[in-house]
Short mmCIF file of C-alpha atoms in Angstrom, two decimals:
data_model
loop_
_atom_site.label_atom_id
_atom_site.label_comp_id
_atom_site.label_asym_id
_atom_site.label_seq_id
_atom_site.Cartn_x
_atom_site.Cartn_y
_atom_site.Cartn_z
CA MET A 1272 155.37 28.45 -20.69
CA PRO A 1273 158.19 26.01 -21.45
CA THR A 1274 158.06 22.49 -20.07
CA THR A 1275 160.09 21.80 -16.95
CA LEU A 1276 162.48 18.87 -17.08
CA PRO A 1277 162.03 16.10 -14.52
CA VAL A 1278 165.71 16.36 -13.54
CA PRO A 1279 168.02 19.34 -13.98
CA ILE A 1280 170.64 19.07 -16.71
CA GLU A 1281 173.45 21.21 -18.03
CA PHE A 1282 175.04 21.37 -21.47
CA SER A 1283 177.03 23.52 -23.87
CA LEU A 1284 175.75 24.72 -27.22
CA PRO A 1285 177.79 24.16 -30.37
CA GLU A 1286 179.45 27.27 -31.75
CA GLY A 1287 177.00 29.61 -33.45
CA TRP A 1288 173.82 27.99 -32.16
CA ARG A 1289 171.65 30.26 -30.01
CA ALA A 1290 169.03 29.60 -27.39
CA ALA A 1291 165.49 30.76 -28.11
CA PRO A 1292 162.42 31.02 -25.87
CA PRO A 1293 160.34 27.89 -26.66
CA ASP A 1294 157.05 29.82 -26.55
CA GLU A 1295 158.30 32.40 -29.04
CA VAL A 1296 159.38 29.84 -31.63
CA GLY A 1297 156.26 27.69 -31.45
CA ALA A 1298 157.63 24.90 -29.25
CA PRO A 1299 155.86 25.36 -25.89
CA GLU A 1300 156.26 21.66 -25.05
CA ALA A 1301 160.06 22.04 -25.04
CA ALA A 1302 162.11 22.89 -21.96
CA PHE A 1303 164.88 24.26 -24.17
CA ILE A 1304 165.41 25.05 -27.84
CA ALA A 1305 168.50 26.07 -29.79
CA LEU A 1306 168.54 27.42 -33.33
CA HIS A 1307 171.19 26.95 -36.00
CA PRO A 1308 172.69 30.22 -37.29
CA HIS A 1309 172.14 29.43 -40.99
CA PRO A 1310 168.61 28.51 -42.12
CA ASP A 1311 168.22 26.26 -45.18
CA SER A 1312 165.72 27.68 -47.65
CA GLY A 1313 163.88 29.45 -44.82
CA PHE A 1314 163.85 26.54 -42.33
CA THR A 1315 166.02 26.84 -39.24
CA ALA A 1316 167.52 23.61 -37.94
CA ASN A 1317 166.83 23.26 -34.25
CA ILE A 1318 167.62 21.22 -31.18
CA THR A 1319 164.85 20.74 -28.63
CA VAL A 1320 165.03 19.22 -25.17
CA ASP A 1321 162.10 17.92 -23.14
CA GLY A 1322 161.47 15.09 -20.74
CA ASP A 1323 159.31 13.45 -18.12
CA PHE A 1324 159.36 10.79 -15.44
CA LEU A 1325 158.91 7.29 -16.81
CA PRO A 1326 155.92 5.40 -15.45
CA ASP A 1327 156.86 1.98 -14.07
CA GLY A 1328 157.27 -0.54 -16.85
CA THR A 1329 157.38 2.01 -19.68
CA THR A 1330 160.16 1.35 -22.17
CA LEU A 1331 162.05 3.82 -24.30
CA GLU A 1332 160.79 1.91 -27.35
CA GLU A 1333 157.21 2.69 -26.29
CA LEU A 1334 158.09 6.38 -25.91
CA ALA A 1335 159.77 6.39 -29.32
CA ASP A 1336 156.70 4.71 -30.86
CA ALA A 1337 154.47 7.36 -29.27
CA SER A 1338 156.69 10.07 -30.70
CA VAL A 1339 156.30 8.59 -34.19
CA VAL A 1340 152.51 8.66 -33.75
CA ARG A 1341 152.65 12.37 -32.75
CA VAL A 1342 154.86 13.26 -35.71
CA ARG A 1343 152.59 11.31 -38.10
CA ALA A 1344 149.62 13.34 -36.86
CA MET A 1345 151.36 16.57 -37.92
CA ALA A 1346 153.15 15.41 -41.08
CA GLU A 1347 152.03 14.35 -44.53
CA THR A 1348 154.38 11.34 -44.43
CA THR A 1349 156.61 9.92 -41.71
CA GLU A 1350 159.02 7.01 -41.85
CA VAL A 1351 161.26 5.52 -39.18
CA VAL A 1352 164.54 4.99 -41.02
CA GLY A 1353 166.61 3.83 -38.08
CA ARG A 1354 166.43 2.93 -34.41
CA ARG A 1355 169.04 1.55 -32.05
CA ALA A 1356 169.66 1.16 -28.35
CA ILE A 1357 172.37 3.16 -26.60
CA ASP A 1358 174.07 0.72 -24.28
CA SER A 1359 175.40 2.81 -21.39
CA PRO A 1360 175.44 1.69 -17.77
CA THR A 1361 175.00 5.26 -16.45
CA ALA A 1362 172.49 6.58 -19.01
CA PRO A 1363 170.93 3.89 -21.20
CA GLY A 1364 168.99 5.24 -24.10
CA LEU A 1365 167.62 4.90 -27.59
CA THR A 1366 168.10 6.87 -30.78
CA GLN A 1367 165.81 6.95 -33.80
CA ARG A 1368 165.81 8.81 -37.07
CA LEU A 1369 162.64 9.86 -38.87
CA THR A 1370 162.16 11.29 -42.33
CA LEU A 1371 159.03 13.30 -42.84
CA SER A 1372 157.27 15.62 -45.21
CA ALA A 1373 155.26 18.42 -43.68
CA VAL A 1374 153.95 21.88 -44.34
CA VAL A 1375 155.81 24.30 -42.09
CA ALA A 1376 154.79 27.97 -42.12
CA GLY A 1377 152.90 27.36 -45.35
CA VAL A 1378 155.85 25.72 -47.15
CA HIS A 1379 156.20 22.00 -47.96
CA ARG A 1380 159.38 20.67 -46.35
CA ASP A 1381 161.27 17.38 -46.42
CA LEU A 1382 162.70 17.09 -42.92
CA VAL A 1383 164.79 14.68 -40.90
CA GLN A 1384 164.54 14.26 -37.15
CA THR A 1385 167.13 12.54 -35.02
CA GLN A 1386 165.63 11.77 -31.63
CA VAL A 1387 167.68 10.65 -28.64
CA TYR A 1388 166.03 9.28 -25.49
CA THR A 1389 168.19 9.00 -22.38
CA THR A 1390 167.18 7.68 -18.98
CA VAL A 1391 168.45 9.22 -15.77
CA GLN A 1392 167.79 8.21 -12.17
CA ASP A 1393 166.25 10.91 -10.00
CA ALA A 1394 168.84 11.92 -7.39
CA GLY A 1395 166.06 12.57 -4.86
CA ASP A 1396 164.37 9.20 -5.39
CA PRO A 1397 166.52 6.46 -6.99
CA ASP A 1398 163.40 4.37 -7.66
CA LYS A 1399 162.22 7.02 -10.16
CA ARG A 1400 163.53 7.08 -13.70
CA ALA A 1401 163.41 10.20 -15.81
CA MET A 1402 163.61 10.41 -19.58
CA ILE A 1403 165.30 13.28 -21.39
CA ARG A 1404 164.45 13.55 -25.10
CA THR A 1405 166.79 15.57 -27.30
CA VAL A 1406 165.73 16.13 -30.90
CA LEU A 1407 167.49 17.58 -33.93
CA THR A 1408 165.12 18.70 -36.69
CA ALA A 1409 166.58 19.89 -39.99
CA THR A 1410 165.82 19.89 -43.68
CA ALA A 1411 166.81 16.74 -45.50
CA ALA A 1412 169.43 18.78 -47.37
CA GLN A 1413 170.99 20.25 -44.20
CA HIS A 1414 170.63 17.38 -41.73
CA ASP A 1415 173.96 15.65 -42.37
CA SER A 1416 175.88 18.93 -42.10
CA VAL A 1417 174.36 19.86 -38.70
CA LEU A 1418 174.43 16.32 -37.28
CA PRO A 1419 178.04 16.67 -35.98
CA ASP A 1420 176.95 19.76 -33.98
CA PHE A 1421 174.07 17.76 -32.51
CA GLN A 1422 176.41 14.91 -31.59
CA ALA A 1423 178.79 17.40 -29.95
CA PHE A 1424 175.86 18.88 -28.02
CA LEU A 1425 174.78 15.42 -26.82
CA ARG A 1426 178.28 14.74 -25.48
CA THR A 1427 177.92 17.76 -23.17
CA VAL A 1428 174.49 16.91 -21.71
CA ARG A 1429 174.79 15.74 -18.11
CA PRO A 1430 172.89 15.95 -14.84
CA ASP A 1431 173.24 19.36 -13.20
CA THR A 1432 174.51 18.53 -9.75
CA ASP A 1433 175.06 22.17 -8.78
CA THR A 1434 171.46 23.42 -8.75
CA GLY A 1435 171.10 23.83 -5.01
CA THR A 1436 167.95 21.70 -5.09
CA ASP A 1437 167.17 18.01 -5.24
CA THR A 1438 163.58 18.37 -6.39
CA GLY A 1439 164.33 17.72 -10.04
CA THR A 1440 162.13 20.60 -11.08
CA ASP A 1441 164.71 22.98 -12.50
CA THR A 1442 164.72 23.51 -16.24
CA ALA A 1443 167.67 23.00 -18.52
CA THR A 1444 170.60 25.31 -18.03
CA GLU A 1445 173.10 26.31 -20.62
CA GLY A 1446 176.55 25.67 -19.18
#
């Protein structure tokens, strides 16, 4: 069963990308996954969305570090090649890029992940902060060509204020 986001969001997919059930594509920890229409040498670039409430005092840097540890546990090699803060008064965040080598479906792959962490206040409880993590994973050869689609996707991600609930338990919706 896909993960539920801590706060509801809405977004629009870039042209050609299609939503896929997270369980069916091996990403049960994701609340949402989108697949690129043109695989590169058998690997399909993908965008995943997940999130959680931030415990008091937890920083986005700590979450990004924990993500690196998780990726290292699954990959042959992992390197953080960039990290920077996103300075936004309404949705501060952090972005990091990882290069990794891993065996995926029995094939050795050189992959790149661009991870974006955004914080959002819970509308039902302003003292709670939620984190939404959006990740692009692609082959090293295809990453730069799908990155503009990912950036366009990120520009459309926003809180879903028309869910009819203030519990923050709705999953992502494609708008």
